[in-house]
Amino acid sequence: MTNIEQLIDGVLKGDRRFIAKTITLIENDLPESQKTVSLLYPHTGKAHIVGITGPPGSGKSTLIQKLVEELRRQGKTVGVVAVDPSSPFTGGAFLGDRVRMQELSTDEGVFIRSMATRGSLGALAKATKDAVKVLDASGKDVVVVETVGAGQSEVEIVKLAHTIVVVLAPGLGDDIQAIKAGIMEIGDVFVVNKADRENVNKAIMDIETMLSMNPEREKWKPPVVKTTAIMGEGIIELLDKIDLHRKYLEGGTIDTRRRQTVETELVEAIKEKVAGAIVDDLKKKGILDKLVQKILEKETDPYSVADMLLAKRLKRLKPS
Amino acid sequence: MSSEKKIRVVVAKPGLNSHDRGAKIVARAFRDAGMEVIYTGLRQTPEQIVETALQEDVDVIALSILSGAHLALFPKIMELLERKGLDDVLVFAGGIIPKEDVPNLKKMGIAEVFGPGTRTDTLVKFIRENVRKRK
Amino acid sequence: MSDEQSLSKITKEREKWEKTTVPSWLRRNPERKGEFKTTSGINIKRLYTPEDVKNLDYLRDLGFPGQFPFTRSLHATMYRGRLWTMRQFSGFGTAEQTNKRFRYLLKEGETGLSVAFDYPTIMGRDSDDPMCNGEVGICGVAVSSLKDMEILFDGIPLDKVTTSMTINGPASMLLAMYIAIGDKQGVPRGKLGGTTQNDMLKEFYAQKLCIFPPKPSVKLVVDIIEYCAKHLPKWNPVSISGYHIREAGSNAVQELAFTLADGITYVESTLERGLKVDDFAPRLSFFFAAHNNFFEEIAKFRAARRLWAKIMKERFKAKDPRSLWMRMHVQTSGCTLTAQQPVNNVVRVALQSLAAVLGGTQSLHTNSLDETLALPSEEAVTVALRTQQIIAHESGVVDTVDPLSGSYCVEALTNEMEERAMDYINKIDDMGGVIAAIENGFLQKEIADSAYKYQQEIDNKERILVGVNDYTVEEDWVPLKILRIAPDVEAEQLARLQKVKRERNNARVKKVLDKLHGAADRDENLMPTIIEAVKSYATLGEITNVFRSVFGEYQELIVI
Ligand code: B12
Ligand SMILES: Nc1nc2c(ncn2[C@@H]2O[C@H](COP(=O)(O)OP(=O)(O)O)[C@@H](O)[C@H]2O)c(=O)[nH]1
Ligand SMILES: [Mg+2]
C-alpha cells in the first residue's frame, strides 16, 4: 500500500503514476481520500481552470485536443478531466472523450483522465473538483474539464472553473433553443464549432441574439468564436479569448470568483459533513427507521421531522 | 454508489488493425456488467495504450487484435507496462490469435487469450475473478 | 391463380386448414419455437400461399431475365451462357508470394483475380513507415510503389484477366499503378478490365479504414468514376459494398439499405460533377455478403436488383438499360464461420454460395474453412474454389434462370426486403443523406446495436451455432495447418523499397508531388497526375501524405 505522504510527494513532483493513483483514491472515496485532499489543498490555486461544456457531439473533445496542442506549443502544461455519465441502471460507463485526445497521451506535459459521474446526478462527478485539485497541485498550468451539457445540470461547472467555454455547432440548432436556459448564462466564451459546415453564420447570429438578451451581470461581454476543430482552425483565437478572460478575472473579478468557489465548497462540505453526521447518528441509534415509519403512516412529514431535529440540535448547541 | 470500488477497463486496439466489431461488443458487455470502460479507438501504438492505462489507472487492459501482428506488438506493450510499474494490471487479449502463440504470450504476462465464439459473460467472469488486488 | 375468385377460395381453405389440420397436428407435435425470425427480424410464417403474393404483378415486379426490373436476373440466359466469375480474394507476404498464389489459383480454374493488400497499403502508408512495423505483408500483399505492382502482376496478361482490388482510401493510386502496368504490357486502356472497391462511404461506418474526412474522400471516389467514364470503359470504378456493413454487424435489411443509400450518394455526387447519368452508371458495381439465412439472402439479392433498377430509372431518370443493372460480387460471410470444428465451415460456405448463385450473382468469393484462424492456406482455398465448381458443374441449379421465382415464400420475402430497405433509405434521405447519417452516428449506432444483439442471441442460445454453443466437442478433430507469413517478408520489402527510393529520379518525384499538391489544392481531377506520380515511382505513402496535408485526416465518431 502506497502511503499518503508518498502519494502527495509524487503528485507534487508531477509524477504521472502518482497523480493517477491519487485521483483513483479520491474517486473511490477511500478513508484516506479526505486527508489527501487536505494535504494537497495548500498547493492548489495556481492553475487556470477552464470548463468546456456543450451538447454531445458539438466537438468539445476534439477542440480540447487542439487547444491542448496549442497550449503545449506555448510551453504550458495541461491536465484534462473528461466526465461522462454512468448508467443509472448498471453503474457502468463508456468513457469516450479520450479517444479524441489519444495523440496527446504520450506527451509528458499532458495528463488526461476520464471520469464517470458515478451516481452524481449532475454533469460532474463528485470527485471531479478534487481531481482538478490534484492536477492543479501537480503543477499543471491549465486544467481543462469537459462535461456533457444538455440541460440545467452543467451549471455546476460554474462552481469549479474560472473560465467556461460553451461549445455549440450548427445543425444542433434546435438544441440551441432547448438548452439556452441553462447554458447561455454560464458561458464566458462561446464557440461555434464545425465552421466547415453550412449555417455557421446563422448559428453565430442566433447565439449573439440570445446573449444580448442575457441580463448584464459583469463587465465581461462573452465573445463568440468560430472554430473548425478537426482542421485546427480558430484555435489560437479561442485561446486568446480564454486568456483575455483570465486577465479580466485577474483584474479583480478572480477574487470574487475564488471567494464564491470557496464559499460553495465550504457550504457543501458543511452540508455533507454535518448532515452526514446527524444521519449516521440517527441510523446508529435506530431512530431513522422509526422516523421513516412515522412518515409512511402519515403521522408526520420529512420537513417537520427535519425541523424537529434541527430544533433539538440547536438547543443542545446553545450556550447555557 | 460512490464509495463502491469500480472496475476500470481499457479496451485497446493495437496496431493498424481496424476490426472493431469484437472490441465494441466486449466494451459494451463490460459496461453493461457495471464496469467503467475506456476505449482507445483504432490504430494505437503500444506507447499510447500503456500511457492510457497509466493515466486512467485502470485495473484491466483488454487487447483486441485480429491482424496477426500480436507477436510484434504485445511484447512492446508488456515491456512498457513493466517499465512503468504497471505490472499489477490484468492484461488479457482476444481476436484472431493462433493457439500455438498462446503459451508465448502467457509467458510475457498476458493472463489469457480468448478467440472467436467466446461468450461475453465468460469474459466478464474472467475479469471479476482475476482482477488483481491493486497496489 | 391470381384471379380474385380463386384467391378467396384459397383463403377459405387456408382458414379451414388452420382450424382443423394444424391444431390437431400441433397437439402432438408442438413447434420448436414460438416464432421463427430471420437475422433482420422478419417473421417467417409457417406457410406461404398465393395470398402472400396477391399484390405481385408478374410483369411489373418480376419481368423477364435481362429486362426491367431485373428481379429475375440481369442477363437473358444467365448461367446457361457464362458462369459467374470465380474470384478468390487473396494476397499475403511479398508481391512474389502473392503472384505465385494468383498463378496457382488461375491454374486451378479461378476466372478472375482479387487482390488483398496489407494494412500499410490499405492505410496509405509505405512499408517503412514506423507505424507499420510488424504489419508488412501480414494481412495482404505489401505494395508501396509501382515496383511491387510490377512483380505482383508479372506474367499475368491484363487484357485476358480481370482484377478486383480491395482498396479504398488509396484506390486512385493503385488504379494508377494498374494502368501503368497495362501501359507497360502494351494493353490498350480500353481493354483493362476490373474493379477498384473505392467505396469510401462504408469505410466511415463499417470497415473503418479511413484516411481523409468524408468530403474529400467522396471527391476522390468521384475522380475515379469520372476518369474511368472517360478513359477506362471496362473498369468498374467503384464496388459499392454491403459486405463490410454486414460483417461489421448489420442485418440483411440494413446491409441492403445502407449499400443502396451509398450508391445514391455516389450517383448524386457524380452528377454534381457534371457527368450524365448514363455516362457512368453502367459501370457502378456492387458487393454483398451471403450470410446464413438461405431464403432471406436470396430475397436480398433479388430485391437489391429490383430496387436499384427502380432508383436509377425513377430517381435518376437513367435511359441506358445498363445503367439500371446492379452487377454484383458476393462473398460468403466470414463472421458466420467458426473456430470450433472448422471443417463444418465447408458446409456453411457451400450453403451460402448456393444462396448467392440462386440470387443471381455475377461474381463470387467463397471463404476458406480456416477463416477464423489465419489467411487461407493453399489447401483451404482450393476447397473453397472447388465448392464453387461443384455448385457450377454438379448441382444443376445453374441450368435454368432464377429457379426460385414463383416460390410464395421467396417472392414475399423479396417484397419485404425491398419495403424495409426503402424505409431506411427514406429515413437517411430525411436526415440529409449518408454523410449526415455518418456524422450524427446513425449508421454506426444501427450497426453496433445489431452486432450486439446478434452476439447476445448466440450467448443466450437463441441462435444455435453448431460447434460453438451446441454440439460442442472437447477436442477438435481436424488440426489445420495454417498459413504463416515468413518473418523475413518485412526485411525483404524494406530492402526493395529502399532500392526504389535510391534508384528513381528523386528530383522528378519531388516535382510531380508538388504538382499533385497544386492539383489537390485546385480541386482538379487528380487521376492524371497520380498516374504520372506512380510512373515516376513516387510511393503510396508519399502521395497519401500530399493528400493528408491538403485534405486533413479523419477522426472516427465512436458509437458502441
Ligand atoms: C468481420 C470481419 C471483417 C469486417 C470487419 C468489420 C469491423 N468493423 O469490425 C471487414 C469485412 C470490414 C473485414 C475487413 C478486413 N479483414 Co476481416 N474479418 C472479419 C471476420 C470474418 C470476423 C471478425 C469478427 O468481427 N467477428 C465477430 C466478433 C464478435 O468476434 P471477434 O472479433 O473474434 O471477438 C470475439 C473474440 O475474439 C473475443 N474478443 C475479441 N476482442 C477481444 C478482446 C479481448 C480483450 C478479449 C478478452 C476478447 C476479445 O470476444 C469476442 C466475442 O466472442 C474475421 C474472420 C473470423 N471469422 O473471425 C476476418 C479476419 C479477421 N479479417 C482478416 C483480414 C485480412 C481483413 C482485411 C485486412 C482484408 C484486406 N486485406 O483488405 C480487412 C481489414 C479491415 C479492418 N477494418 O481492419 C483476416 C485476418 C488474418 C490474420 N489475422 O491472419 C481474418 C482472420 C479473415 C481471414 N482468415 O483471412 N473483416
Ligand atoms: N465537420 C466537423 N466535424 C467535427 C468538428 N469538430 C469535431 N467534429 C466531429 O464531431 C464529432 C463529435 O466530436 P467530439 O469532439 O467527440 O464531440 P463532443 O461530444 O462534444 O466531445 C466527431 O466525429 C468529430 O470528428 C469540426 O470542426 N467539423
Ligand atoms: Mg466529448
Coordinates of N, CA and C in Angstrom, one line a residue, chain B residues 32-126:
Chain B
D32 N -22.0 -2.9 -19.6 CA -23.3 -3.4 -19.1 C -23.2 -4.3 -17.8
A33 N -21.9 -4.7 -17.6 CA -21.7 -5.5 -16.4 C -21.3 -4.6 -15.3
G34 N -21.4 -3.3 -15.5 CA -21.1 -2.3 -14.4 C -19.7 -1.8 -14.4
M35 N -18.9 -2.0 -15.4 CA -17.5 -1.5 -15.4 C -17.4 -0.2 -16.1
E36 N -16.4 0.5 -15.8 CA -16.1 1.8 -16.5 C -15.1 1.5 -17.6
V37 N -15.5 1.7 -18.8 CA -14.8 1.3 -20.0 C -14.2 2.5 -20.7
I38 N -12.9 2.5 -20.9 CA -12.3 3.5 -21.7 C -11.9 2.8 -23.0
Y39 N -12.3 3.3 -24.1 CA -12.0 2.7 -25.4 C -10.9 3.6 -26.1
T40 N -9.8 3.0 -26.5 CA -8.8 3.9 -27.1 C -9.1 4.4 -28.5
G41 N -10.0 3.7 -29.2 CA -10.1 4.0 -30.6 C -9.1 3.1 -31.3
L42 N -9.2 3.2 -32.7 CA -8.4 2.3 -33.5 C -6.9 2.8 -33.6
R43 N -6.1 1.9 -34.1 CA -4.7 2.1 -34.5 C -3.9 2.8 -33.5
Q44 N -3.7 2.2 -32.4 CA -2.9 2.7 -31.3 C -1.6 2.1 -31.2
T45 N -0.6 2.9 -30.8 CA 0.8 2.4 -30.6 C 0.8 1.8 -29.2
P46 N 1.8 0.9 -28.9 CA 2.0 0.4 -27.6 C 2.1 1.5 -26.6
E47 N 2.9 2.5 -26.9 CA 3.1 3.7 -26.0 C 1.7 4.3 -25.6
Q48 N 0.9 4.5 -26.6 CA -0.4 5.2 -26.3 C -1.2 4.3 -25.4
I49 N -1.2 3.0 -25.6 CA -2.0 2.1 -24.8 C -1.6 2.1 -23.4
V50 N -0.2 2.0 -23.2 CA 0.3 1.9 -21.9 C 0.1 3.3 -21.1
E51 N 0.3 4.4 -21.8 CA 0.1 5.7 -21.2 C -1.4 5.8 -20.8
T52 N -2.3 5.4 -21.6 CA -3.7 5.4 -21.3 C -4.0 4.6 -20.0
A53 N -3.5 3.4 -20.0 CA -3.7 2.6 -18.8 C -3.1 3.3 -17.6
L54 N -2.0 3.9 -17.7 CA -1.4 4.6 -16.6 C -2.2 5.8 -16.1
Q55 N -2.5 6.7 -17.0 CA -3.2 7.9 -16.6 C -4.6 7.6 -16.1
E56 N -5.3 6.6 -16.7 CA -6.6 6.2 -16.3 C -6.6 5.3 -15.1
D57 N -5.4 4.9 -14.7 CA -5.3 4.0 -13.6 C -6.2 2.8 -13.6
V58 N -6.2 2.1 -14.8 CA -7.2 1.0 -15.0 C -6.7 -0.3 -14.2
D59 N -7.7 -1.1 -14.0 CA -7.4 -2.4 -13.4 C -7.2 -3.5 -14.5
V60 N -7.7 -3.2 -15.7 CA -7.6 -4.2 -16.7 C -7.3 -3.6 -18.1
I61 N -6.4 -4.3 -18.8 CA -6.2 -3.9 -20.2 C -6.7 -5.0 -21.1
A62 N -7.7 -4.7 -21.9 CA -8.2 -5.7 -22.8 C -7.8 -5.4 -24.2
L63 N -6.9 -6.3 -24.8 CA -6.3 -6.1 -26.1 C -7.1 -6.8 -27.1
S64 N -7.6 -6.1 -28.1 CA -8.3 -6.8 -29.2 C -7.5 -6.7 -30.5
I65 N -7.1 -7.8 -31.0 CA -6.3 -7.8 -32.3 C -6.7 -9.0 -33.2
L66 N -6.9 -8.7 -34.4 CA -7.3 -9.7 -35.4 C -6.4 -9.7 -36.6
S67 N -5.3 -9.0 -36.5 CA -4.5 -8.8 -37.7 C -3.3 -9.7 -37.8
G68 N -3.0 -10.5 -36.7 CA -1.8 -11.3 -36.7 C -0.6 -10.6 -36.4
A69 N -0.7 -9.3 -36.0 CA 0.5 -8.6 -35.6 C 0.8 -8.6 -34.1
H70 N 0.1 -9.5 -33.4 CA 0.3 -9.6 -32.0 C 1.7 -9.9 -31.5
L71 N 2.4 -10.7 -32.3 CA 3.7 -11.1 -31.9 C 4.7 -9.9 -32.0
A72 N 4.4 -8.9 -32.8 CA 5.2 -7.7 -33.0 C 4.8 -6.7 -31.9
L73 N 3.5 -6.6 -31.6 CA 3.0 -5.5 -30.7 C 2.9 -5.9 -29.2
F74 N 2.5 -7.1 -28.9 CA 2.3 -7.4 -27.5 C 3.6 -7.3 -26.6
P75 N 4.7 -7.9 -27.1 CA 5.9 -7.8 -26.3 C 6.2 -6.3 -25.9
K76 N 6.0 -5.4 -26.9 CA 6.3 -4.0 -26.6 C 5.4 -3.5 -25.5
I77 N 4.1 -3.9 -25.6 CA 3.2 -3.4 -24.6 C 3.6 -3.9 -23.2
M78 N 3.9 -5.2 -23.1 CA 4.2 -5.8 -21.8 C 5.5 -5.2 -21.3
E79 N 6.4 -4.9 -22.1 CA 7.7 -4.4 -21.7 C 7.5 -3.0 -21.1
L80 N 6.7 -2.2 -21.8 CA 6.4 -0.8 -21.4 C 5.7 -0.8 -20.0
L81 N 4.7 -1.8 -19.9 CA 4.0 -1.9 -18.7 C 4.9 -2.1 -17.5
E82 N 5.8 -3.0 -17.7 CA 6.7 -3.4 -16.7 C 7.6 -2.2 -16.3
R83 N 8.1 -1.5 -17.4 CA 9.0 -0.4 -17.1 C 8.3 0.7 -16.4
K84 N 7.0 0.9 -16.6 CA 6.3 2.0 -15.9 C 5.7 1.5 -14.6
G85 N 6.0 0.3 -14.2 CA 5.5 -0.1 -12.9 C 4.0 -0.5 -12.9
L86 N 3.5 -0.9 -14.1 CA 2.1 -1.3 -14.2 C 1.9 -2.8 -14.2
D87 N 2.8 -3.5 -13.5 CA 2.8 -4.9 -13.6 C 1.7 -5.5 -12.8
D88 N 0.9 -4.7 -12.1 CA -0.2 -5.2 -11.3 C -1.5 -5.1 -12.1
V89 N -1.5 -4.7 -13.4 CA -2.7 -4.6 -14.2 C -2.9 -5.9 -14.9
L90 N -4.2 -6.3 -14.9 CA -4.6 -7.5 -15.5 C -4.6 -7.3 -17.0
V91 N -3.8 -8.0 -17.8 CA -3.8 -7.9 -19.3 C -4.4 -9.1 -19.9
F92 N -5.4 -9.0 -20.7 CA -5.8 -10.2 -21.5 C -6.2 -9.8 -22.9
A93 N -6.3 -10.8 -23.7 CA -6.5 -10.4 -25.1 C -7.5 -11.3 -25.8
G94 N -7.9 -10.8 -27.0 CA -8.8 -11.6 -27.8 C -8.7 -11.2 -29.3
G95 N -9.4 -12.0 -30.1 CA -9.4 -11.8 -31.5 C -8.9 -13.0 -32.3
I96 N -8.1 -12.8 -33.3 CA -7.6 -13.9 -34.1 C -6.1 -14.1 -33.7
I97 N -5.9 -15.1 -32.8 CA -4.6 -15.3 -32.3 C -4.4 -16.9 -32.3
P98 N -3.5 -17.3 -33.2 CA -3.3 -18.8 -33.3 C -2.9 -19.4 -31.9
K99 N -3.5 -20.6 -31.7 CA -3.3 -21.3 -30.5 C -1.9 -21.5 -30.1
E100 N -1.1 -21.8 -31.2 CA 0.3 -22.1 -30.9 C 1.1 -20.9 -30.3
D101 N 0.5 -19.7 -30.5 CA 1.2 -18.5 -30.0 C 0.9 -18.2 -28.5
V102 N -0.2 -18.9 -28.0 CA -0.7 -18.5 -26.7 C 0.3 -18.8 -25.6
P103 N 1.0 -19.9 -25.6 CA 2.0 -20.1 -24.5 C 3.0 -19.0 -24.4
N104 N 3.5 -18.6 -25.6 CA 4.4 -17.5 -25.6 C 3.9 -16.2 -25.0
L105 N 2.6 -15.9 -25.4 CA 2.0 -14.7 -24.9 C 1.8 -14.8 -23.4
K106 N 1.5 -15.9 -22.9 CA 1.3 -16.1 -21.5 C 2.6 -15.9 -20.7
K107 N 3.7 -16.4 -21.3 CA 5.0 -16.2 -20.7 C 5.3 -14.7 -20.6
M108 N 4.8 -13.9 -21.5 CA 5.1 -12.4 -21.4 C 4.2 -11.8 -20.3
G109 N 3.2 -12.5 -19.8 CA 2.4 -11.9 -18.8 C 1.0 -11.6 -19.2
I110 N 0.6 -12.1 -20.4 CA -0.8 -11.9 -20.8 C -1.6 -13.1 -20.1
A111 N -2.6 -12.7 -19.4 CA -3.2 -13.6 -18.5 C -4.0 -14.7 -19.3
E112 N -4.7 -14.3 -20.3 CA -5.5 -15.3 -21.1 C -5.7 -14.7 -22.5
V113 N -6.0 -15.6 -23.4 CA -6.3 -15.2 -24.7 C -7.7 -15.9 -25.1
F114 N -8.6 -15.1 -25.6 CA -9.9 -15.6 -26.0 C -10.2 -15.4 -27.5
G115 N -10.6 -16.5 -28.1 CA -10.9 -16.4 -29.6 C -12.3 -16.3 -29.9
P116 N -12.6 -16.4 -31.2 CA -14.0 -16.3 -31.7 C -14.8 -17.4 -31.0
G117 N -16.1 -17.0 -30.8 CA -17.0 -17.9 -30.2 C -17.1 -17.8 -28.7
T118 N -16.3 -16.9 -28.1 CA -16.3 -16.8 -26.7 C -17.6 -16.0 -26.2
R119 N -18.2 -16.5 -25.2 CA -19.4 -15.8 -24.7 C -18.9 -14.6 -23.9
T120 N -19.7 -13.5 -24.0 CA -19.2 -12.3 -23.4 C -19.2 -12.4 -21.8
D121 N -20.2 -13.2 -21.3 CA -20.2 -13.4 -19.9 C -19.0 -14.2 -19.3
T122 N -18.4 -15.0 -20.2 CA -17.2 -15.6 -19.8 C -16.1 -14.6 -19.6
L123 N -16.1 -13.6 -20.5 CA -15.0 -12.5 -20.3 C -15.2 -11.7 -19.1
V124 N -16.5 -11.4 -18.8 CA -16.8 -10.6 -17.6 C -16.4 -11.4 -16.4
K125 N -16.7 -12.7 -16.4 CA -16.4 -13.5 -15.2 C -14.9 -13.6 -15.1
F126 N -14.2 -13.7 -16.2 CA -12.7 -13.8 -16.1 C -12.2 -12.5 -15.4

